[in-house]
PDB file of C-alpha atoms in Angstrom:
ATOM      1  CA  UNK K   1     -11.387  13.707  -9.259  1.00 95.00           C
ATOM      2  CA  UNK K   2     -14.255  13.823  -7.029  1.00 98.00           C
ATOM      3  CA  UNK K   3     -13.958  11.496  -4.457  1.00 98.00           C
ATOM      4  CA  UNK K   4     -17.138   9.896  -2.567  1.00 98.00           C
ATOM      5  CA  UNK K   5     -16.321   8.481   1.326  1.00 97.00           C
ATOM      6  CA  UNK K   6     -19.340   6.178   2.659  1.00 97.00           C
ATOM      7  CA  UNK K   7     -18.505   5.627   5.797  1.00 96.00           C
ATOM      8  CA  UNK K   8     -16.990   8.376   8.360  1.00 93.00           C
ATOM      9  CA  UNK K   9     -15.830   6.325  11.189  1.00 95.00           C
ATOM     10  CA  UNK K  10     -11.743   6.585  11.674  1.00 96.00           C
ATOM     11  CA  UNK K  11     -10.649   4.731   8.115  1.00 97.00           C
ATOM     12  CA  UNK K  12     -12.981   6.420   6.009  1.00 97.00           C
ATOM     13  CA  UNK K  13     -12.469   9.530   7.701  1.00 96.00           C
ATOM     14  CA  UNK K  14      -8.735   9.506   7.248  1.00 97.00           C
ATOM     15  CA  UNK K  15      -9.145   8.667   3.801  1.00 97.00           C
ATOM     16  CA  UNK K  16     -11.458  11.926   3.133  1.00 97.00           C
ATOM     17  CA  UNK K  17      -8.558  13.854   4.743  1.00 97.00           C
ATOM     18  CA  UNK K  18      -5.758  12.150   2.646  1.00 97.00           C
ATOM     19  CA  UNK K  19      -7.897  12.851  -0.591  1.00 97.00           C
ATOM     20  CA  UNK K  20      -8.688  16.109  -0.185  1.00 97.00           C
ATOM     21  CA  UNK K  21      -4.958  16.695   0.816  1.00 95.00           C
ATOM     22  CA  UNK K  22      -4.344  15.330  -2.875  1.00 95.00           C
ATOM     23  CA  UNK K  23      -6.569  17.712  -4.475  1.00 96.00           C
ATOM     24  CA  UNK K  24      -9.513  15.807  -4.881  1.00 97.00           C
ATOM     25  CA  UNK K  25     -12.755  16.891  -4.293  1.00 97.00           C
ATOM     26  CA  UNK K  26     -14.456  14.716  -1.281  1.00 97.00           C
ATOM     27  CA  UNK K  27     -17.855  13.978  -0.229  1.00 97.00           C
ATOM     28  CA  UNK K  28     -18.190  12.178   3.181  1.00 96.00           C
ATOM     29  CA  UNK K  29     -21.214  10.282   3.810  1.00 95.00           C
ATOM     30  CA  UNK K  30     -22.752   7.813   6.074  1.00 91.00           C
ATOM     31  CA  UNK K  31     -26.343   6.662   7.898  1.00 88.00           C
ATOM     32  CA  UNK K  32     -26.437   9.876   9.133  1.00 88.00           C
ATOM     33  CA  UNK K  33     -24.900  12.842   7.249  1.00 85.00           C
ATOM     34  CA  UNK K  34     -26.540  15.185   9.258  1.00 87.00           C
ATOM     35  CA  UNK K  35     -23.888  14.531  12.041  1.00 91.00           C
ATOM     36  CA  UNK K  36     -20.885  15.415   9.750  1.00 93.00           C
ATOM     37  CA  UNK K  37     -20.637  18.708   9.106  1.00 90.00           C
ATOM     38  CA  UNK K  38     -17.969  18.908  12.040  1.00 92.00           C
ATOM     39  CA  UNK K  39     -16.004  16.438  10.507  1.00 94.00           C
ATOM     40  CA  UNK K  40     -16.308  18.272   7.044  1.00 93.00           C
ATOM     41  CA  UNK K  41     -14.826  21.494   8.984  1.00 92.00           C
ATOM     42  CA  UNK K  42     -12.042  19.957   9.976  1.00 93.00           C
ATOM     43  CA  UNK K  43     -11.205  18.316   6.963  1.00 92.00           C
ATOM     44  CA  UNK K  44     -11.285  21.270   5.235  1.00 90.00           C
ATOM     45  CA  UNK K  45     -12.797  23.506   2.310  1.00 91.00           C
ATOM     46  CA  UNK K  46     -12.397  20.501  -0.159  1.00 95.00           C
ATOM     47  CA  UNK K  47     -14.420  17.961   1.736  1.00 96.00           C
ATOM     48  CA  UNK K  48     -18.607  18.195   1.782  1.00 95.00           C
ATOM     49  CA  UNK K  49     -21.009  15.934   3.974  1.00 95.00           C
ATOM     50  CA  UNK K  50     -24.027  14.983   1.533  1.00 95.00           C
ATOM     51  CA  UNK K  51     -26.352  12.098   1.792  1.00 96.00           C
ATOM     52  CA  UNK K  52     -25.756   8.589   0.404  1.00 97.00           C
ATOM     53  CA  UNK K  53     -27.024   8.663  -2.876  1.00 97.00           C
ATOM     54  CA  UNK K  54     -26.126  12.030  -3.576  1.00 96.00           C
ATOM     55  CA  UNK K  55     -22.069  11.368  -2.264  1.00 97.00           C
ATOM     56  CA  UNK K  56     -22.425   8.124  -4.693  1.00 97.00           C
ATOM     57  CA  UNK K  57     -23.929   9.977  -7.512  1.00 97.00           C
ATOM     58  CA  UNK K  58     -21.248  13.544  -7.363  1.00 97.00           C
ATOM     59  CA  UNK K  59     -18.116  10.693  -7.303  1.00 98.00           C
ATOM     60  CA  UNK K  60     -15.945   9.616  -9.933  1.00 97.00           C
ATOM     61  CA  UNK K  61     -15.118   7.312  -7.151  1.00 98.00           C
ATOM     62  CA  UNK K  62     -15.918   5.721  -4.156  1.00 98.00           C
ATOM     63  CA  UNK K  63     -14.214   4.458  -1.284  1.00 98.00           C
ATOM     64  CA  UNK K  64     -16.915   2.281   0.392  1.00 98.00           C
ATOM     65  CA  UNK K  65     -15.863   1.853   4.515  1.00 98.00           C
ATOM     66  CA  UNK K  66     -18.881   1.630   6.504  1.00 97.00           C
ATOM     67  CA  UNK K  67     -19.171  -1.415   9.621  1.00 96.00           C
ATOM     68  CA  UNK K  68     -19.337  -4.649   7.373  1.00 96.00           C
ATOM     69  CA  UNK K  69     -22.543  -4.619   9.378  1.00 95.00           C
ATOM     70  CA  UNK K  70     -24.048  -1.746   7.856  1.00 96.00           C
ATOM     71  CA  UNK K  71     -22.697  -2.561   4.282  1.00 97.00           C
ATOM     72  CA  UNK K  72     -25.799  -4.008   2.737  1.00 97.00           C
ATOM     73  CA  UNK K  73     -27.569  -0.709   3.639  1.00 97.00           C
ATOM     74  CA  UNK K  74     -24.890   1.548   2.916  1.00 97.00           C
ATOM     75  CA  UNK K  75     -25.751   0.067  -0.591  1.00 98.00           C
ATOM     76  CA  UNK K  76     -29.423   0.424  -0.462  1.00 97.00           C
ATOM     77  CA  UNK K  77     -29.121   4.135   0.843  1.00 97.00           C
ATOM     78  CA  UNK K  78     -26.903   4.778  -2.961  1.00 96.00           C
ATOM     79  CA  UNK K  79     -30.125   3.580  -4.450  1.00 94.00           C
ATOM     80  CA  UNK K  80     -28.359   2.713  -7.338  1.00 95.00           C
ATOM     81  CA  UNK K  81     -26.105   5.902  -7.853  1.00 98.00           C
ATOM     82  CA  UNK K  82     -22.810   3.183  -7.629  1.00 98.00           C
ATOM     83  CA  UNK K  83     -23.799   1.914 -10.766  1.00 97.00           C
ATOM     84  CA  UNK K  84     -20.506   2.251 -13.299  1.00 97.00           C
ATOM     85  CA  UNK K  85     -18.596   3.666 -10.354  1.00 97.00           C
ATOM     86  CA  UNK K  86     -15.615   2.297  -9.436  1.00 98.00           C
ATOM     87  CA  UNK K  87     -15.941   1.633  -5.565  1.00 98.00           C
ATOM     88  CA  UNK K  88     -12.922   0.035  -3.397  1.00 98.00           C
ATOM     89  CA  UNK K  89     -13.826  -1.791  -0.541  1.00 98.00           C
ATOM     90  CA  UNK K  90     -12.230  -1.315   2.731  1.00 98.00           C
ATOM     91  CA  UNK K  91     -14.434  -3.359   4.939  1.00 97.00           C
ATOM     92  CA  UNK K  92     -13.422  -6.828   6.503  1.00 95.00           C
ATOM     93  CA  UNK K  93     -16.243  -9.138   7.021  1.00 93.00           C
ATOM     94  CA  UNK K  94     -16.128 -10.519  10.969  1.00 87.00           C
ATOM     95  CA  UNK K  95     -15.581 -14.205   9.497  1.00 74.00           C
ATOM     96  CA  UNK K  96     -15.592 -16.064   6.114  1.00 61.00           C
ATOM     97  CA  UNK K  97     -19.206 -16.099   4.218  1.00 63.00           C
ATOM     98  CA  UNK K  98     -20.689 -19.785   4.912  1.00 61.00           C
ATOM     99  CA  UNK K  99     -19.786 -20.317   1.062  1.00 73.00           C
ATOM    100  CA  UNK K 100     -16.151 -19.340   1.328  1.00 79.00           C
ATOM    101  CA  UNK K 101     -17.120 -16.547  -0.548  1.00 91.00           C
ATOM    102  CA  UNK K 102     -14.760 -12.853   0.122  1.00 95.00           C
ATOM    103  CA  UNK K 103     -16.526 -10.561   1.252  1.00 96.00           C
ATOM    104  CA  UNK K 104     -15.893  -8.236  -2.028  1.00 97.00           C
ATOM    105  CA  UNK K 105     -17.630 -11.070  -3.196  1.00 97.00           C
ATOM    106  CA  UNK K 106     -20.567 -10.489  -1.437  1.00 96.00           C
ATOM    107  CA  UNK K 107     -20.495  -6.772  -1.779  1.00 97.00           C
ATOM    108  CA  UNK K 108     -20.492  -7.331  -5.794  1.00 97.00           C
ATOM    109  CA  UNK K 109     -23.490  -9.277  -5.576  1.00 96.00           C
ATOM    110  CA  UNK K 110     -25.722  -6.525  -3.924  1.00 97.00           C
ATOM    111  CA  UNK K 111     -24.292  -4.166  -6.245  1.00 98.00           C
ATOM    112  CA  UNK K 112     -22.872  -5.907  -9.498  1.00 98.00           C
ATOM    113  CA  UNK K 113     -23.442  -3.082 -11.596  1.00 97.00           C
ATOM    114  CA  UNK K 114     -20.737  -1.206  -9.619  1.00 98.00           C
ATOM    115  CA  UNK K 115     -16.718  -1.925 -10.649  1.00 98.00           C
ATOM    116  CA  UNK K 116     -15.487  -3.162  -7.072  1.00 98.00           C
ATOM    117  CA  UNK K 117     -11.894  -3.263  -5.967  1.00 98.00           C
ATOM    118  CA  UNK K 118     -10.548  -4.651  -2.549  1.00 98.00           C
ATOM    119  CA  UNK K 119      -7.828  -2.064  -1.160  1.00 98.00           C
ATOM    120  CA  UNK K 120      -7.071  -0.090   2.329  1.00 98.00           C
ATOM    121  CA  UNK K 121      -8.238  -3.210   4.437  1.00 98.00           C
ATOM    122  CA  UNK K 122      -5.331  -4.932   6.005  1.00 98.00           C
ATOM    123  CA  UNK K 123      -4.076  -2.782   8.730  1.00 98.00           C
ATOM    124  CA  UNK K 124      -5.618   0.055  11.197  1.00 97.00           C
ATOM    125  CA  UNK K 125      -5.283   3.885  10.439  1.00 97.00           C
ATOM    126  CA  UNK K 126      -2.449   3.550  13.368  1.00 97.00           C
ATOM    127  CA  UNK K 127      -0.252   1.837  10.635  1.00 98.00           C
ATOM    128  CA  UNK K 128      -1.259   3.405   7.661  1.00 98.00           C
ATOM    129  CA  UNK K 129      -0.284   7.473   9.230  1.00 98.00           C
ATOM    130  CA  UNK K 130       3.383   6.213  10.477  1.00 97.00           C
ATOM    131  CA  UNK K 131       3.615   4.552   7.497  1.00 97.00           C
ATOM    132  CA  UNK K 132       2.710   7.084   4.525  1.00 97.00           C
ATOM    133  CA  UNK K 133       4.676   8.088   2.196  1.00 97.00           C
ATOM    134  CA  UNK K 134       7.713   6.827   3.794  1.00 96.00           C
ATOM    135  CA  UNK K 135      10.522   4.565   1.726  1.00 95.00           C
ATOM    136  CA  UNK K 136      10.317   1.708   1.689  1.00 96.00           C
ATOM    137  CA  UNK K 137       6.755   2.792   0.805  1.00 98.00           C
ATOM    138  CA  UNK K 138       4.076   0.277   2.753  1.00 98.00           C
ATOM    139  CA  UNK K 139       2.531  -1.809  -0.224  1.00 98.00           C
ATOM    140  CA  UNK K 140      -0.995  -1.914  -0.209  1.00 98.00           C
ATOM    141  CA  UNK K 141      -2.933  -5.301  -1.810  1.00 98.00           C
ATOM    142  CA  UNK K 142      -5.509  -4.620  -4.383  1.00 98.00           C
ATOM    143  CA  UNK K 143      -7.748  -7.539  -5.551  1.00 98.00           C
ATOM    144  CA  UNK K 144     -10.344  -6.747  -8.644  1.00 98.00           C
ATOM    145  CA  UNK K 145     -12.071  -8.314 -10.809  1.00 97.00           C
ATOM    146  CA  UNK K 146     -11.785  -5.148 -13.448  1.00 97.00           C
ATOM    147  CA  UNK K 147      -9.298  -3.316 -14.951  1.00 97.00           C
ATOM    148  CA  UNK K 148     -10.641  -0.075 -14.331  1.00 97.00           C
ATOM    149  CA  UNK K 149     -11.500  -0.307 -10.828  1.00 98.00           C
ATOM    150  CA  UNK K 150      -7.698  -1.884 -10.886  1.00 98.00           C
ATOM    151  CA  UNK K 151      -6.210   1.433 -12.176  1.00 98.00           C
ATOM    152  CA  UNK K 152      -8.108   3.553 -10.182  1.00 98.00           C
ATOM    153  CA  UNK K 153      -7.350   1.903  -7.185  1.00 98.00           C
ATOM    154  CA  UNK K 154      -3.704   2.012  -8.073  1.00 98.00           C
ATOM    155  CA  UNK K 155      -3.768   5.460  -8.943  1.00 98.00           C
ATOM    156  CA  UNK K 156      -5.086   6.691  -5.463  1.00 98.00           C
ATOM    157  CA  UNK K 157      -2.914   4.305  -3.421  1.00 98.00           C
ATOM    158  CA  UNK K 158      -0.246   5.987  -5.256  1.00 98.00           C
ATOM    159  CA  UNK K 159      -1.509   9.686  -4.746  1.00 97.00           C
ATOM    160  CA  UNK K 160      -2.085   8.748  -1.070  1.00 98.00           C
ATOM    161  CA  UNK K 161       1.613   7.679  -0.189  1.00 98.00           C
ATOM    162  CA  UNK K 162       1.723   4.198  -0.814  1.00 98.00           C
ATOM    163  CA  UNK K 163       2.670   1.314  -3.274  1.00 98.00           C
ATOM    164  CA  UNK K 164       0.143  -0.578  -5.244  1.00 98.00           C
ATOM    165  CA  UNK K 165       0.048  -3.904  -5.571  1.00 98.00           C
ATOM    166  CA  UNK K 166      -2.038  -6.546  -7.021  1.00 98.00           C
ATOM    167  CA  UNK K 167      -2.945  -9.900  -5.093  1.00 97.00           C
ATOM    168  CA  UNK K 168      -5.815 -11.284  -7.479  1.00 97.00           C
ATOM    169  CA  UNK K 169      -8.993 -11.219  -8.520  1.00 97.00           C
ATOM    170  CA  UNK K 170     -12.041 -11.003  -6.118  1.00 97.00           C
ATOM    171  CA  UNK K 171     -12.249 -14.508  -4.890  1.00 95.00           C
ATOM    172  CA  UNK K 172      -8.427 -13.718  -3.455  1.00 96.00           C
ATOM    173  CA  UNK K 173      -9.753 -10.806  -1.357  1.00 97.00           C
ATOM    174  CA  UNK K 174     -10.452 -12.614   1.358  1.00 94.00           C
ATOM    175  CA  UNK K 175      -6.282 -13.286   1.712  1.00 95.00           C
ATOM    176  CA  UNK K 176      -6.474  -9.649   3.097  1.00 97.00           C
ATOM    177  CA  UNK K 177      -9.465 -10.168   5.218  1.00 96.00           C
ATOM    178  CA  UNK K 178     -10.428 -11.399   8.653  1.00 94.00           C
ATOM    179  CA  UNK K 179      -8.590 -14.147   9.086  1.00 92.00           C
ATOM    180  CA  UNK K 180      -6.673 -14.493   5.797  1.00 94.00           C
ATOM    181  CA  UNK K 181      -2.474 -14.370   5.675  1.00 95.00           C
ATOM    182  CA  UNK K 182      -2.457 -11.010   4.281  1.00 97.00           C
ATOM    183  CA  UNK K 183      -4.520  -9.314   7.054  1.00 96.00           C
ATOM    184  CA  UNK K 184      -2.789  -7.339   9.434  1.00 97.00           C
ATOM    185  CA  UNK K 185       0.446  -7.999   7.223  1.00 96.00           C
ATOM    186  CA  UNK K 186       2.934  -4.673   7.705  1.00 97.00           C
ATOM    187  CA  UNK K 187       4.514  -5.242   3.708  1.00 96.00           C
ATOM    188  CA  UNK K 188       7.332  -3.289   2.256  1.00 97.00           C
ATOM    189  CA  UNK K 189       6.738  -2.877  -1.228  1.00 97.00           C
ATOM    190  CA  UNK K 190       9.916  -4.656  -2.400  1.00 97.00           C
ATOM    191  CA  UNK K 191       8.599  -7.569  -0.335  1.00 97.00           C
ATOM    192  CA  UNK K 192       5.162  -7.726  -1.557  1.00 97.00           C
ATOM    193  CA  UNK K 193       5.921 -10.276  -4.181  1.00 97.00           C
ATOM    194  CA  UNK K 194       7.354 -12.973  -1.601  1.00 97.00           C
ATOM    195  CA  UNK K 195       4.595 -12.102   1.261  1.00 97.00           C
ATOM    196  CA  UNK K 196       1.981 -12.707  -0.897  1.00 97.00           C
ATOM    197  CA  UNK K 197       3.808 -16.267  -2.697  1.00 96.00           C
ATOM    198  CA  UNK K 198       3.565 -17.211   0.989  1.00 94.00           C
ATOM    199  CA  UNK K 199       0.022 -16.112   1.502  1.00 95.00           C
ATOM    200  CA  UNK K 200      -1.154 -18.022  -1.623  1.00 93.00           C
ATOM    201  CA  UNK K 201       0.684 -21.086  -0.697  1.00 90.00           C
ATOM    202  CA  UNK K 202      -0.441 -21.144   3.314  1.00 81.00           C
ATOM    203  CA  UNK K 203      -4.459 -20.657   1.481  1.00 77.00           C
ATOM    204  CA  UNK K 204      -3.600 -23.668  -1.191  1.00 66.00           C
TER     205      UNK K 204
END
């Protein structure tokens, strides 16, 4: 699968690594591409910095984890190319959208013709490398909207060491964002079911 990265601070950045390690293709991309051929080199032969548009428009997926800040153009720079895509969102808003809205929420209304998924946004890089791949495998919370994005999602939490696991639709993304019960939650997957009850009940 080819993989698109927007965003090549640490998260995004680790995720390029852990996706070319699984045999995908990567493309790593951000507001300034031209700065990331060194981090392409060191990622190795299956990772490629491109442009925006063109690392939305060569991926059969996207993992979208720019600064919430520079989300809104991070979208703009695709210029469409996220259209049918299935893109999971790894940023965290700073605070709660003056509507209560998630912030996936948001993110699906600049871009509604992409298939958005929530995933990789609850705990720092720190967490994610001790934790990978090691049983009890860390679950990792996926909220969507859409089956496909759902499934993809799954498929390349799975590939990347962890456990899937799904904690709603896009309104219950913001559990796993700033401030939510599910944010910086370290979860066993065998405890995912009970730490999220908990979370739904302490946001009732």
């Amino acid at each position: 699968m080819h993989i698109g990265v927007i965003g090549a601070g640490q998260l995004g950045a680790t995720l390029a690594g852990w996706c070319a390690q699984s045999g995908h293709e990567v493309a790593v991309t951000s507001r300034h591409p031209e700065q990331l051929a060194a981090l392409a080199g060191r990622l190795g032969d299956h990772v490629t910095a491109m442009p925006v548009a063109d690392a939305a428009a060569y991926a059969d997926a996207v993992l979208f984890a720019p600064p919430w800040e520079s989300a809104h153009e991070a979208i703009d720079l695709a210029a469409g190319a996220l259209s049918g895509k299935v893109v999971i969102d790894a940023t965290n808003p700073p605070e709660a959208t003056p509507d209560g809205r998630s912030g996936l929420e948001t993110l699906m209304e600049w871009a509604p013709e992409a298939h958005w998924a929530k995933a990789f946004n609850t705990l720092p890089t720190s967490v994610l490398a001790r934790r990978r791949g090691h049983d009890p495998l860390l679950a990792e919370f996926v909220c969507t909207d859409k089956p496909l994005a759902r499934l993809t999602a799954a498929r390349l939490i799975r590939e990347l060491g962890f456990a899937p696991y799904y904690a709603g639709n896009a309104e219950a993304a913001r559990l796993t964002e700033t401030g939510g019960p599910l944010q910086l939650t370290e979860c066993n997957v065998i405890d995912a079911k009970d730490i999220l009850a908990h979370a739904l009940s302490a946001d009732a």
